[in-house]
Structure formats: C-alpha cells, structure tokens
Coordinates of C-alpha atoms in Angstrom, one line a residue:
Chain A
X1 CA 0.0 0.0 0.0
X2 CA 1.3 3.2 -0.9
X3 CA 0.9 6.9 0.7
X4 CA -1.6 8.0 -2.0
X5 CA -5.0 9.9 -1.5
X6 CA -6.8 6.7 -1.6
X7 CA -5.6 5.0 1.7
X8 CA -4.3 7.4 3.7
X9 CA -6.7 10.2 6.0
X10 CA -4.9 13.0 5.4
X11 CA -5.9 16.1 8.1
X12 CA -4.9 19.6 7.7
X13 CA -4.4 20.7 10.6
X14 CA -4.1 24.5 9.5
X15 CA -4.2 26.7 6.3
X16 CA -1.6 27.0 4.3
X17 CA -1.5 23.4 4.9
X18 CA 1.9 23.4 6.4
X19 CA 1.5 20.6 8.7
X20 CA -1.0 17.3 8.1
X21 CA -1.7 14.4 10.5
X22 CA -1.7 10.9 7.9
X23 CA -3.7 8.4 9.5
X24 CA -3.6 5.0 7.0
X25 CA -6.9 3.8 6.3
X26 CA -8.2 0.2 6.0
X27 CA -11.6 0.8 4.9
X28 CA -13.7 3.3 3.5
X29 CA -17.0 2.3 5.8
X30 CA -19.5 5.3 4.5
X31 CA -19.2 8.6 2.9
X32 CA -22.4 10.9 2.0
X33 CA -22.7 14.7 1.0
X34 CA -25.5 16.8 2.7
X35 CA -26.5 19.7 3.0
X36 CA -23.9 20.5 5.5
X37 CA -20.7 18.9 5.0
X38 CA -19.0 15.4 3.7
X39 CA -19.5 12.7 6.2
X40 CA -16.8 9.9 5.7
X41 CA -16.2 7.1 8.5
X42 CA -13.2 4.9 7.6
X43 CA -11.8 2.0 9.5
X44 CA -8.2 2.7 10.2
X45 CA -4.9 0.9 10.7
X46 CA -4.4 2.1 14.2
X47 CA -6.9 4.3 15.8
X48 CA -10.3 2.6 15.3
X49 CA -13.2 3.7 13.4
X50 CA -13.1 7.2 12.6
X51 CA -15.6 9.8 11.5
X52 CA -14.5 12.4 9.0
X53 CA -16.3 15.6 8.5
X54 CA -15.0 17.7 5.8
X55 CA -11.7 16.3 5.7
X56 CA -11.0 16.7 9.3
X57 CA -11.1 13.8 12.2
X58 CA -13.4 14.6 14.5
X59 CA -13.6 11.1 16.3
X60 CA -11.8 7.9 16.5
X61 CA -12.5 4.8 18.7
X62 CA -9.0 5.2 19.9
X63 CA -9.3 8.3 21.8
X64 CA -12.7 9.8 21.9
X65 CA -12.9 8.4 25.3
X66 CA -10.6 11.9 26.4
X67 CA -12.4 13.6 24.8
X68 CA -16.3 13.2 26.0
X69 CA -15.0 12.0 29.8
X70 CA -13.3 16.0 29.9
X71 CA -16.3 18.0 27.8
X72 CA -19.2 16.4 30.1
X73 CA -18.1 15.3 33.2
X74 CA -16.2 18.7 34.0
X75 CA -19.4 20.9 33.9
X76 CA -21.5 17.4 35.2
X77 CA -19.0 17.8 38.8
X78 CA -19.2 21.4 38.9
X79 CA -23.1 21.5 39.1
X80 CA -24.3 20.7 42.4
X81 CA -27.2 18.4 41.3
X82 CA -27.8 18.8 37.2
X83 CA -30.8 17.3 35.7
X84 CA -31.5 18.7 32.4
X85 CA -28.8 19.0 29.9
X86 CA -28.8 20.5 26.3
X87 CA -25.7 19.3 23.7
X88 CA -25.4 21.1 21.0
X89 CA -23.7 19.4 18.1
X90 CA -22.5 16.3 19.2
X91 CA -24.2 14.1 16.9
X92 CA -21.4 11.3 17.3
X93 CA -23.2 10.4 20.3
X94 CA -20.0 10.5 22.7
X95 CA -21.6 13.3 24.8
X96 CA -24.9 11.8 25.2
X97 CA -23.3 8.5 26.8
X98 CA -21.3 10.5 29.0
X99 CA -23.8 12.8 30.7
X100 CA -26.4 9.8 31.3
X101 CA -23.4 8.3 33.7
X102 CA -24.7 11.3 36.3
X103 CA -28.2 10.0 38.0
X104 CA -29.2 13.2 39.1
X105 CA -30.0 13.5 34.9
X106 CA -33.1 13.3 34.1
X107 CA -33.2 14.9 30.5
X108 CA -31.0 15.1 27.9
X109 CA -31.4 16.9 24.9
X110 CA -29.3 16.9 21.6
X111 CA -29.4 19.5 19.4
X112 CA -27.0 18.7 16.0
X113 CA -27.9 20.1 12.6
X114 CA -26.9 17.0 10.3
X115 CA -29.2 13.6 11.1
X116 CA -26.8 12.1 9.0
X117 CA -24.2 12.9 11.6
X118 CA -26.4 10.9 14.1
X119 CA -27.2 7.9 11.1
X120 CA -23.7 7.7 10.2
X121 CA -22.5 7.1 14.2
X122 CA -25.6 4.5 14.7
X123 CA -24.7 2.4 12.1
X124 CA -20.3 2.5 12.0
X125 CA -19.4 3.9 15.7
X126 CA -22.1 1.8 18.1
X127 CA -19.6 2.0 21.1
X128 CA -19.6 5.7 21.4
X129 CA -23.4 6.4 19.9
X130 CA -24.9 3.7 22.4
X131 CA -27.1 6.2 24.2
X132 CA -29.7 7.7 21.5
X133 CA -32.3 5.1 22.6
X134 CA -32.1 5.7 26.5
X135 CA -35.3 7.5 27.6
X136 CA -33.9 10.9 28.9
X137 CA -32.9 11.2 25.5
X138 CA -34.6 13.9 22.9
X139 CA -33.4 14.5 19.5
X140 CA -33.7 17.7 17.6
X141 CA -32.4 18.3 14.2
X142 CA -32.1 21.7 14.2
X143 CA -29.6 24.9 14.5
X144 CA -28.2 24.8 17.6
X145 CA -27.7 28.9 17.8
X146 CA -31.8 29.2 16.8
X147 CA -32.5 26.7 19.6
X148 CA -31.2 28.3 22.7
X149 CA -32.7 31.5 22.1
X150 CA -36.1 29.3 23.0
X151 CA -36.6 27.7 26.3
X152 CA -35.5 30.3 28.7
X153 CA -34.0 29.7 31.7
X154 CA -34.4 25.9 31.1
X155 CA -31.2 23.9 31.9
X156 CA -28.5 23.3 34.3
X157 CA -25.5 22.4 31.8
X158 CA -25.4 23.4 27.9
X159 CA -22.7 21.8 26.1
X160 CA -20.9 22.7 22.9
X161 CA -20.0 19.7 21.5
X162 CA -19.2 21.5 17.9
X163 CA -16.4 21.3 15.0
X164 CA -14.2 24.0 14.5
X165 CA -15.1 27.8 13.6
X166 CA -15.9 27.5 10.0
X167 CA -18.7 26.0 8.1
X168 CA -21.7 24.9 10.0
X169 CA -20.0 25.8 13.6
X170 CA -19.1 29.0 12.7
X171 CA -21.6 30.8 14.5
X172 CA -21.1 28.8 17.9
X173 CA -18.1 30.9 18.8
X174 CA -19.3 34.3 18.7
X175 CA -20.8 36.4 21.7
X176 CA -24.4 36.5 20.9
X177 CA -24.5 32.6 20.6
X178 CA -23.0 33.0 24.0
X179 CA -25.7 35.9 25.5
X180 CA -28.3 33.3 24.1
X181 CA -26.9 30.1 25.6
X182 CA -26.8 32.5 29.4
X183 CA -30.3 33.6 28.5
X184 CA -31.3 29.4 28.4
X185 CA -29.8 28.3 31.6
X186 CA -31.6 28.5 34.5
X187 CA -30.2 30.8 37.7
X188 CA -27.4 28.0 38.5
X189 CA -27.0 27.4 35.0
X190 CA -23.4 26.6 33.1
X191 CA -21.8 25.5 30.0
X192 CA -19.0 24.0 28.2
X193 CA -17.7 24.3 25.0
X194 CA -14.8 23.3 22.7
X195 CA -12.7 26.1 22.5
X196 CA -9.8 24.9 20.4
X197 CA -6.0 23.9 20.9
X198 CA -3.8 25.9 23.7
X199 CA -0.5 25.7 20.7
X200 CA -2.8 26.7 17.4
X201 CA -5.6 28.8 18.2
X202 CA -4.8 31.4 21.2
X203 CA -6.3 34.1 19.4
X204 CA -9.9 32.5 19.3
X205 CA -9.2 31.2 23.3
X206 CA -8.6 34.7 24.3
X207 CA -11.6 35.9 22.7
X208 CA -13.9 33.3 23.9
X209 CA -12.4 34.0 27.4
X210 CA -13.0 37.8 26.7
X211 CA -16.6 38.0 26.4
X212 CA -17.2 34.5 28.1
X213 CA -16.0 36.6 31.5
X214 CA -18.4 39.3 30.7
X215 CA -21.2 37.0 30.2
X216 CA -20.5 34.6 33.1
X217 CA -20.0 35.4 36.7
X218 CA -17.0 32.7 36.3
X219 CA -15.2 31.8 33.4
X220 CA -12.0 29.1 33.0
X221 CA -10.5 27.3 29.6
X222 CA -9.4 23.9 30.4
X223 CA -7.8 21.3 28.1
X224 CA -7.3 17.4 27.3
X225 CA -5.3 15.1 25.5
X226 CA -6.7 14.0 22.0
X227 CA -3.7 12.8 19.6
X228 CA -5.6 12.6 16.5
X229 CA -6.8 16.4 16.9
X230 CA -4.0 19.5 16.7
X231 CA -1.4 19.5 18.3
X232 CA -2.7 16.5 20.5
X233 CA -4.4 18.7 22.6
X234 CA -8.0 20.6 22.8
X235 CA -9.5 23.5 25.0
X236 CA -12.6 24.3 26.9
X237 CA -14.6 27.2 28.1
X238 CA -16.2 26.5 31.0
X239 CA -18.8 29.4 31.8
X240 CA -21.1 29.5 35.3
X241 CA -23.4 31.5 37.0
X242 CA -22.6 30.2 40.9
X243 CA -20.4 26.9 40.9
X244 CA -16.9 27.2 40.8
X245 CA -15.3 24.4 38.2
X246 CA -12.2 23.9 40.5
X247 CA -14.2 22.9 43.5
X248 CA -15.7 20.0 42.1
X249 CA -18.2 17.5 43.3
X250 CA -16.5 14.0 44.0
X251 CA -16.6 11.5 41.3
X252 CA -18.7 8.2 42.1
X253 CA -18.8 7.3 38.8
X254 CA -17.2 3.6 37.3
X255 CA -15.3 2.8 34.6
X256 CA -13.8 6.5 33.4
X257 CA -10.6 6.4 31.6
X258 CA -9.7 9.8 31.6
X259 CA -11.6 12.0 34.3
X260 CA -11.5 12.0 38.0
X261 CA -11.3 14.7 40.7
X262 CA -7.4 15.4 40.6
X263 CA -7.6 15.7 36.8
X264 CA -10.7 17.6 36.9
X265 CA -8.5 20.2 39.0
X266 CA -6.1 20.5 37.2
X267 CA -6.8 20.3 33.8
X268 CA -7.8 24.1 34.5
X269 CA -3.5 24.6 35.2
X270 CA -2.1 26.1 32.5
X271 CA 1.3 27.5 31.2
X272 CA 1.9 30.4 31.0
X273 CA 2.5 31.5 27.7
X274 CA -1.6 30.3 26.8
X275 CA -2.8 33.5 28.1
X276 CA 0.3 36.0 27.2
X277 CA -0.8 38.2 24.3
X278 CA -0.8 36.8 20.9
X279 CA 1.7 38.5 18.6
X280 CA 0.3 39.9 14.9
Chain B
X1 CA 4.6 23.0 -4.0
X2 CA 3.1 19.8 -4.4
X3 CA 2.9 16.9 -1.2
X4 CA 6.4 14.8 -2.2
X5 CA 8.7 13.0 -0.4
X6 CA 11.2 16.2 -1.1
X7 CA 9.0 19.1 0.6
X8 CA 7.8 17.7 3.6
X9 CA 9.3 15.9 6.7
X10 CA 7.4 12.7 7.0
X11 CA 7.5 11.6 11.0
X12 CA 6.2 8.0 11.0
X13 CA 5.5 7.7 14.7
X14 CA 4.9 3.8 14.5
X15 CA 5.2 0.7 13.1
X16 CA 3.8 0.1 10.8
X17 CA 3.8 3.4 10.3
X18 CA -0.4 3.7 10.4
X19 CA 0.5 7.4 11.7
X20 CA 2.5 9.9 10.7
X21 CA 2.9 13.8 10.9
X22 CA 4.0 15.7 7.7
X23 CA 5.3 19.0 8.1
X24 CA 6.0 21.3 4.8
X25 CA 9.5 22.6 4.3
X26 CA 10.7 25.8 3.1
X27 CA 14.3 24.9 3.4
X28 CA 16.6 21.9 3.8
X29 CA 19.3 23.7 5.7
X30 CA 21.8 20.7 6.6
X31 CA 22.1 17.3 6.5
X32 CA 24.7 15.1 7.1
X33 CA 25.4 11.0 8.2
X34 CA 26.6 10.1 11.5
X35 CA 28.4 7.1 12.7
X36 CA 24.9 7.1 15.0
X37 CA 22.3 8.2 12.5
X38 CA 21.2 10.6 10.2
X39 CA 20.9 14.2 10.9
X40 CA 18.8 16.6 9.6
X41 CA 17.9 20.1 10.0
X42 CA 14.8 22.0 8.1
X43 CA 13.2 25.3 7.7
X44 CA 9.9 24.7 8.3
X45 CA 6.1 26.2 7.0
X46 CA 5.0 26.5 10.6
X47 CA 7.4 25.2 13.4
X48 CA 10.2 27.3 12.7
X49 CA 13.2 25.3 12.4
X50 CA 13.3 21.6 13.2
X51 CA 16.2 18.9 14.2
X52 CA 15.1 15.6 12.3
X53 CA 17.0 12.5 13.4
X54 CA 16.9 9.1 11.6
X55 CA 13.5 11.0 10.0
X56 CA 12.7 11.8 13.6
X57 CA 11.9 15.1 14.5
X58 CA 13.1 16.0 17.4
X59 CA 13.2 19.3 18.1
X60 CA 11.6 22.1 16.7
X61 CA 12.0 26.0 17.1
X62 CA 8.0 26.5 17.8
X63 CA 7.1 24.0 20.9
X64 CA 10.9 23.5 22.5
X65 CA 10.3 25.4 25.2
X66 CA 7.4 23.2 26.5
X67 CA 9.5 20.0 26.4
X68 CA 13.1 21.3 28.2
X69 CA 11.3 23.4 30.6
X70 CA 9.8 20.7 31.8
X71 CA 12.9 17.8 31.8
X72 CA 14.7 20.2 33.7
X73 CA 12.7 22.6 35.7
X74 CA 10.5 19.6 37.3
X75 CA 13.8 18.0 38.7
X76 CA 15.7 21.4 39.3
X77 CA 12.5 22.8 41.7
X78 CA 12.4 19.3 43.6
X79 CA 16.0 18.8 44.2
X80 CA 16.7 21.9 47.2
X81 CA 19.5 22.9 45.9
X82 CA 21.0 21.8 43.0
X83 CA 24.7 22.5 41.9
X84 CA 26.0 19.7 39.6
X85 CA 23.8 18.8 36.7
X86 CA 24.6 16.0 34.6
X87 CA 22.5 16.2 31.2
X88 CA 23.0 13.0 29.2
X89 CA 21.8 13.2 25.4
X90 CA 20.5 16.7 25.0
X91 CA 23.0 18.1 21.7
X92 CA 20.6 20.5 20.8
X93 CA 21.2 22.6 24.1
X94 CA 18.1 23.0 25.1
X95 CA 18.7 21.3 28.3
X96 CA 21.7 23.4 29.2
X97 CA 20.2 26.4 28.3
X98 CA 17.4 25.7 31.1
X99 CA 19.6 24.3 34.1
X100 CA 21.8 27.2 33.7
X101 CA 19.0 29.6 34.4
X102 CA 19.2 27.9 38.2
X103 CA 21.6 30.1 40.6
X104 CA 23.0 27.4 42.6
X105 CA 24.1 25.5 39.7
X106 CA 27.9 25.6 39.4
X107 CA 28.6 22.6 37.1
X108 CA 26.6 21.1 34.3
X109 CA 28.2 18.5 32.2
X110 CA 26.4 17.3 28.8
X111 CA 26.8 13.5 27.8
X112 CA 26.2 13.5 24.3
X113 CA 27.5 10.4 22.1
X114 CA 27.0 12.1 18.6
X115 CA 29.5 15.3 18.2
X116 CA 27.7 16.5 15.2
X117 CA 24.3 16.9 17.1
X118 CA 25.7 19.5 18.9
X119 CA 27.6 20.9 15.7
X120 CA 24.1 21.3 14.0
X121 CA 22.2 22.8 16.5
X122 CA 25.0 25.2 17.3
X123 CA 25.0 26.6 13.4
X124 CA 21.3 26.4 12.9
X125 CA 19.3 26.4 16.3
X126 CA 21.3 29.4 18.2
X127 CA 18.1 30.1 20.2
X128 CA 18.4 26.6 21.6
X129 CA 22.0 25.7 22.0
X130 CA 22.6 29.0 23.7
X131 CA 24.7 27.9 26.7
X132 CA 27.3 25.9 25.6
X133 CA 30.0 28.6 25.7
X134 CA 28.9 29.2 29.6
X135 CA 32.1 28.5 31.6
X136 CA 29.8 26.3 34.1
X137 CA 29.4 23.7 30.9
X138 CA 31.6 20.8 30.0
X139 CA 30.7 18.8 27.5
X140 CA 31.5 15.0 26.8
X141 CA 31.0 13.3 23.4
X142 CA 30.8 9.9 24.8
X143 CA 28.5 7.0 25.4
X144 CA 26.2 8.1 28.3
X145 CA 25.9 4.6 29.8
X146 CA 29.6 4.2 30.5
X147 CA 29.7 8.0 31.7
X148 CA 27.7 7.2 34.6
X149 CA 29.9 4.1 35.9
X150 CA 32.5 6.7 36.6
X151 CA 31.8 9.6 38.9
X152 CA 30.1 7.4 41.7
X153 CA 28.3 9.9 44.1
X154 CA 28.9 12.7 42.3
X155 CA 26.5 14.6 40.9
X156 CA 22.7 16.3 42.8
X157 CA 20.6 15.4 39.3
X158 CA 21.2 13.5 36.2
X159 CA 18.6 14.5 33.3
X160 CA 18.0 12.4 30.3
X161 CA 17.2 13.9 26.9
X162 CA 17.2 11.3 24.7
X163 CA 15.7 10.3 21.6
X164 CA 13.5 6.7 21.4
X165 CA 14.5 3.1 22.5
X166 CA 16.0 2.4 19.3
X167 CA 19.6 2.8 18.1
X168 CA 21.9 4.7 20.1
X169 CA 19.5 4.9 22.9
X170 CA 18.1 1.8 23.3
X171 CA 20.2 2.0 26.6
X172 CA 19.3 4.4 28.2
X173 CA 15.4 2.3 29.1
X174 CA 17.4 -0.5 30.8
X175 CA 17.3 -1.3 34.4
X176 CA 21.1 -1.4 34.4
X177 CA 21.1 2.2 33.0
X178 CA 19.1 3.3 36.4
X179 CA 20.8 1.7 38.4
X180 CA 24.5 2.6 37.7
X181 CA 22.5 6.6 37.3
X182 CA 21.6 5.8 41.3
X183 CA 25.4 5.4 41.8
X184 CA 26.5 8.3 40.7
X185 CA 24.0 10.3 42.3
X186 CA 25.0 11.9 46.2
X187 CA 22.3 10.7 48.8
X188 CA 19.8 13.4 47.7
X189 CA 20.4 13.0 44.1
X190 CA 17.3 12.3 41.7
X191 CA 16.8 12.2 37.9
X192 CA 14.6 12.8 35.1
X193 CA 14.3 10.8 32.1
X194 CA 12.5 11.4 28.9
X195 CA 9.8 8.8 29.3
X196 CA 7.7 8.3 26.4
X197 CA 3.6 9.1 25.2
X198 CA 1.1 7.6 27.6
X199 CA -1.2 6.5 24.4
X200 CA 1.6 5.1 22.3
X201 CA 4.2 3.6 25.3
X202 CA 2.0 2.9 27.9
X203 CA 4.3 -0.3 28.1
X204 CA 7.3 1.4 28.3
X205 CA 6.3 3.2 30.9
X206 CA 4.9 0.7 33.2
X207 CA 8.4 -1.1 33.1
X208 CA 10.7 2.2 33.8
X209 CA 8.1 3.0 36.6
X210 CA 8.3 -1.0 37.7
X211 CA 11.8 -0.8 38.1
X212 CA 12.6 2.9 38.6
X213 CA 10.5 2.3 42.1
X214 CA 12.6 -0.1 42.9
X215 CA 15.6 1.7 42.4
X216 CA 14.8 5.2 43.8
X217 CA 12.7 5.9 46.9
X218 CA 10.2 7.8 44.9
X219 CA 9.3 7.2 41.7
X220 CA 6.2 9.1 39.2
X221 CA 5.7 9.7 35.7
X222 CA 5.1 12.8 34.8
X223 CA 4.0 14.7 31.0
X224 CA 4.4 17.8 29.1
X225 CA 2.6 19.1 25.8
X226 CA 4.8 18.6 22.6
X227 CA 2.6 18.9 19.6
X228 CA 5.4 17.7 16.8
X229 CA 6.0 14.5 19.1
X230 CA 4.1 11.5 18.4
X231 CA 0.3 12.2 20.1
X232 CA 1.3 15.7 21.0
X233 CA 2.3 14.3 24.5
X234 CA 5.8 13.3 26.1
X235 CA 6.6 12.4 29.9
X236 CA 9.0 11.6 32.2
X237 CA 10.1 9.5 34.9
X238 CA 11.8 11.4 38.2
X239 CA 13.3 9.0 40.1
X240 CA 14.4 10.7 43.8
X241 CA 16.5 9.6 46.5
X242 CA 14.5 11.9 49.0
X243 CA 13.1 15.0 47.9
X244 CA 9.2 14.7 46.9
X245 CA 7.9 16.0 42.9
X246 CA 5.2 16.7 44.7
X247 CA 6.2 19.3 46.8
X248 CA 8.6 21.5 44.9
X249 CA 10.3 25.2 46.0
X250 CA 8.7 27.8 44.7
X251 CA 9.9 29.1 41.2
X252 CA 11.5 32.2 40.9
X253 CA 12.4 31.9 37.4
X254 CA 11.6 35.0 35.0
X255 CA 10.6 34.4 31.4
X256 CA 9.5 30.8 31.7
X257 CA 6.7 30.2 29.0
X258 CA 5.3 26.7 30.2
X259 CA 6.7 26.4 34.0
X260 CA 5.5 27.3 36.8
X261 CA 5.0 26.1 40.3
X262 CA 1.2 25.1 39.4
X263 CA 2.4 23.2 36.3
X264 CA 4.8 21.4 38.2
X265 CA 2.3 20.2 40.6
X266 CA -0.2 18.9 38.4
X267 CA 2.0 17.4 35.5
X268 CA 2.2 14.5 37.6
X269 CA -2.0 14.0 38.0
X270 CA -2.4 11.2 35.4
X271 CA -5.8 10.0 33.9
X272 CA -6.7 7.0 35.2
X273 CA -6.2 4.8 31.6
X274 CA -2.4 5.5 32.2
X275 CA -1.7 3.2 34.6
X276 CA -4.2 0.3 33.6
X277 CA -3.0 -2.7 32.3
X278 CA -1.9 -3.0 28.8
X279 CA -3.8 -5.5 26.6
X280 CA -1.2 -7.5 24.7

C-alpha cells in the first residue's frame, strides 16, 4: 500500500496546509454529501473507526474516550445536582453516553444540525453512539444557535460539543451565541464548549475568554489530551453562574478512563504562555 | 509545491507506520550522516526550524520550550538545591540552556554520544543551543551509559534527553542504565528521564516505573505538551532519593513560557487509563 490519496486520512491541521496528521486507512465504511458537509467514516490501521467531516477527524474509537470524559463530566462535577442537559452538536453520540453516567440526569437533549451525523454514528461507531435510545434522551435536528434563544431559563449544563469555527460551527463561537446560551440556563445554569487547541488557536481562546468573563459570573478554559486532533491537545470554556469548576463534586462514577477529581482540577492549570498576548 | 517525499518531513510515529505527521519545508538547511544516524535540520512552513534524526523530528524551534522546561525545571524545583547537573543526550542545548537559568548551579556536564548533534544545532538552532560557551558547561561526546559508571556519588541530578528506544538509545530504558544513574547520584540525588507518550508507550512506561520504584525511593511519571511528538504528549520518569515532585520550591524563574510552580504540581495528576494494564 502506498501513501496515495486513496488509503491514507490525510488532516490539515491549519491553512496553508503546512502541517498534516496521515492516518492510514483500511476501509472506506461510509461517505455521503449533505447539506452540511461530507461525512466519511473509515476503519483505520491504528486508531479505530473514525468519523470524517470535511476532511478533518473529528472522532476515533482510539481516543474519543478523552475527549467526551473531559467536555461532560467537568461541567456534570461542577453542578451541584444537574438534571437537564442540552448538547449542541455532538451528533457522534460520545456526549450523550457520557452525561447519562450522572443520576441526578433526568433529561438530555441533543441538538446537532446534520441527522446524517447521528445515522452515520448509529450504524459505523455503536460504542460511542450507544445512548440515542435511552429514555432521557430527545433529538432535535435543528440549528443549535436558533435553539437556545427558546426555552428560557431551562437547563442546568449546555454543552458545545461542535467542529471547529468555519462551516456549520461558525456561528457557535461568537458572543451572541454565548448571551443566548446564558439567556437558556436557568439561575445556576453553566456550560462547556470546545474552544480549540492551547498551541494553534490562542487568538480565538482569548476571545472566547474575553466575552465569556463578561457573560458569566465565572469563566476558565481547560484542556485534554486527544492525539488525532492538533497538536494533541484541545480547550474548553467552562462558563457559570454560581459553581466554581475547580471545587468539584466527588466522582462516584465507574469505569472512566480519563476523568477523576485530581484531573478535573487541574486540567484548568495552565502554562503560561496560553494567556500571554498573541503577537500579529 | 506539491505533497512529495522532497517538501515535507514525514515523522512516521509507528510501526507500521499507520501514523504519521507531515510538516511542509521551506528549506533543507543541513544534512549530514553520523556514525549514529542521520541528521537533519529544516526550515519549516510552521514550526520554525526543526532537528530531524533518523526521520525523527526532534526538536523544533516553535514548541521546544514546553519539552526542556519541563525535563529540567520539574527535577531542578524538587531537588533543594541543586549544583552539579549531569545532562545525558541533549545536543541541541536546550537542556543546558534551562539548568543554567538555576543560581546554585555551578557545574553542568552534557553526555552527548553524537559530536555532530551539537555541531548542527549550534549553526542552525542558536536560540536553543545558547549555553554551551557558559564556563559552568563541560561537555563529553561519549556513550552516556559508561559515563555514569564513573563519577560514583557525584552529581545532585542526572537528566535524560534522549531520543527513542532504538539505536543509540536503546540503553538508556534499561534497568542497568538506572541503576548505575543511582550510583552516581549523592544521597539526595534524583533524575529525570524522557519517558515516552502515555497513548503510544503505555508499556514502556509501566516497566521504567516498575523498576525505577525499585531503584529510587520515589518514583512518578510525569508529561508535558509537545505537539510535533508522536500524540502531542511526552513524559517523564523522576526518580528521587529523597526530595518529593510533589512538593517543589517555589519558582523564581523569570521568562519561563510553560513552568510554573502550578504546572509542576499537576503534571504528575495522570488519567486513570495511564496506569491500567496494557492488553497485549
């Protein structure tokens, strides 16, 4: 097998294109075009399944596990008792299996733009979209940034479980997204959302920070570990109107690979060159 | 520009090679063949200029700084007060450059096997190999595992910047290796050793850990944030006489871009899948 287009993933981490994580494929499982983007799942040589979404990986079997453990069950510690939940994007699933782990939970609701997102993960990633059929669990197929300026004052936890700030996601990084999303939690209300890579995108982290701290009585960025995204590592923004992220609740929760209370805490440590100002 | 073999460095960071990491080149500044291996240096799209060994890359001018910081610092804030450093590997400088920014360091010595490493890296990474002309450095272009037979009780910390368990340094992850390192440690020595990913090595790790707690009284594995290293990740094993990681003096370093006393701390706070057993 040779490094052509056909059998290799090959991910762009950046324009102009200077630096590309290959990830050798060993079978091209599904691939459609909607109206939103180009869905791909392959089965790779080392990471798993993996779904593709315009070119770039947005989950593999390999590692997805740090990436859903750190985007849910941050926010799910630092409410005192949450039972309804909004995801926004997310359609993989991951997020969904994740927050039903807390028993306090009593709704969860999914809000991703593409169905085929959710068809796609059914039917080629069953491990991580396992939870679709549990019944806290509501679907709706619609724009995520048109959803939360219904519902007021509704939920405890929102999370942004989006792709990067172009395309279909574009809009889920900018302030009024974030005014709206403030506007649908209730008084002890918080959120999470993915807020990009410490090394690549300190620009859009110190924005999001910016107006996040405006918005939110208490706002943190917090990172894990993910080797098939940039630079191996991704961001959150963890927003709140009264609980503060680094006093967590204790976790009683089985099984998690990558959370638990110490790494909760300190996955909100960070070196100090992520906040010193960006240079032009 | 198109994507061929001649315009990008292709890091394979596995057999059989599933993975890999291409970054574009602007410029193939030096190259040249060792009796140890093959070194390389390039001008790169987006990481500034990068030291390629045996199609390795193992340093580059844009995330350095998180990776020596971080072999030297941890050790250099747990030992109390360190004054002989012995750096084994390390060419590039980037270790020196660090230790030297201690004030009770009177003497570090650099073990490097390959004379040319440091040749490179002197011509063409100036921002890294800074300190070798600082009249506390001595430098010894031999085989790090027969350095440290001599010297018994000598030295307050040994650091090891090494490449992978392959070739020349396939030494440096044996039992024997640590244990002649204890010997030439005084009674309150310690060391730090470049220790491999948690999602690629986890196997490697367990065994240094196995028998590095056997050797020293304290043992942990501890990570930084590379994002040119194989799964953006790297850690590292201190082994300690006496002094705890855990409780480091505070840093009064200026300048320092991924250290601080916080870092320190919670660098060694592992998830949970780190230290489960590895299915063969």
């Amino acid at each position: 097998m040779t490094e052509n287009q056909e059998h290799w993933i090959k991910d762009h981490w950046d324009e102009p294109k200077g630096r590309t994580l290959c990830v050798k494929i060993k079978d091209h499982l599904h691939s459609v075009r909607t109206d939103f983007q180009q869905i791909d799942v392959y089965e790779t040589e080392c990471f798993g399944r993996a779904l593709v979404l315009d070119g770039v990986i947005n989950v593999t079997e390999f590692d997805e596990f740090a990436y859903h453990e750190m985007i849910v069950h941050v926010p799910l510690h630092t409410h005192p008792a949450p039972r309804r939940v909004l995801i926004i994007g997310g359609g993989d699933g991951g997020s969904i299996r994740e927050a039903l782990k807390h028993p306090t939970v009593e709704e969860v609701h999914l809000c991703e733009i593409d169905r085929e997102v959710i068809e796609a993960c059914k039917q080629y990633m069953p491990s991580v979209a396992v939870g679709f059929d549990d019944k806290r669990v509501s679907v709706f197929c619609r724009d995520g940034a048109e959803f939360v300026k219904e519902r007021k004052g509704y939920y405890d936890v929102i999370i942004v479980d989006s792709s990067d700030p172009w395309g279909p996601a574009t809009v889920l990084f900018q302030q009024a997204f974030y005014q709206d999303m403030a506007g649908c939690l209730n008084d002890t209300g918080l959120i999470a959302t993915q807020s990009e890579s410490m090394f690549f995108d300190r620009s859009t982290i110190h924005t999001l920070l910016a107006f996040g701290q405006e918005i939110f009585a208490i706002g943190r960025y917090y990172y894990t570990l993910v080797p098939t995204y940039p630079s191996g590592t991704i961001g959150f923004f963890l927003g709140s109107k009264k609980s503060d992220p680094l006093q967590p609740r204790l976790c009683h929760i089985e099984g998690l690979r990558y959370y638990n209370t110490a790494v909760h805490r300190t996955a909100f440590s960070l070196p100090p060159f992520v906040m010193q100002p960006v240079k032009s």
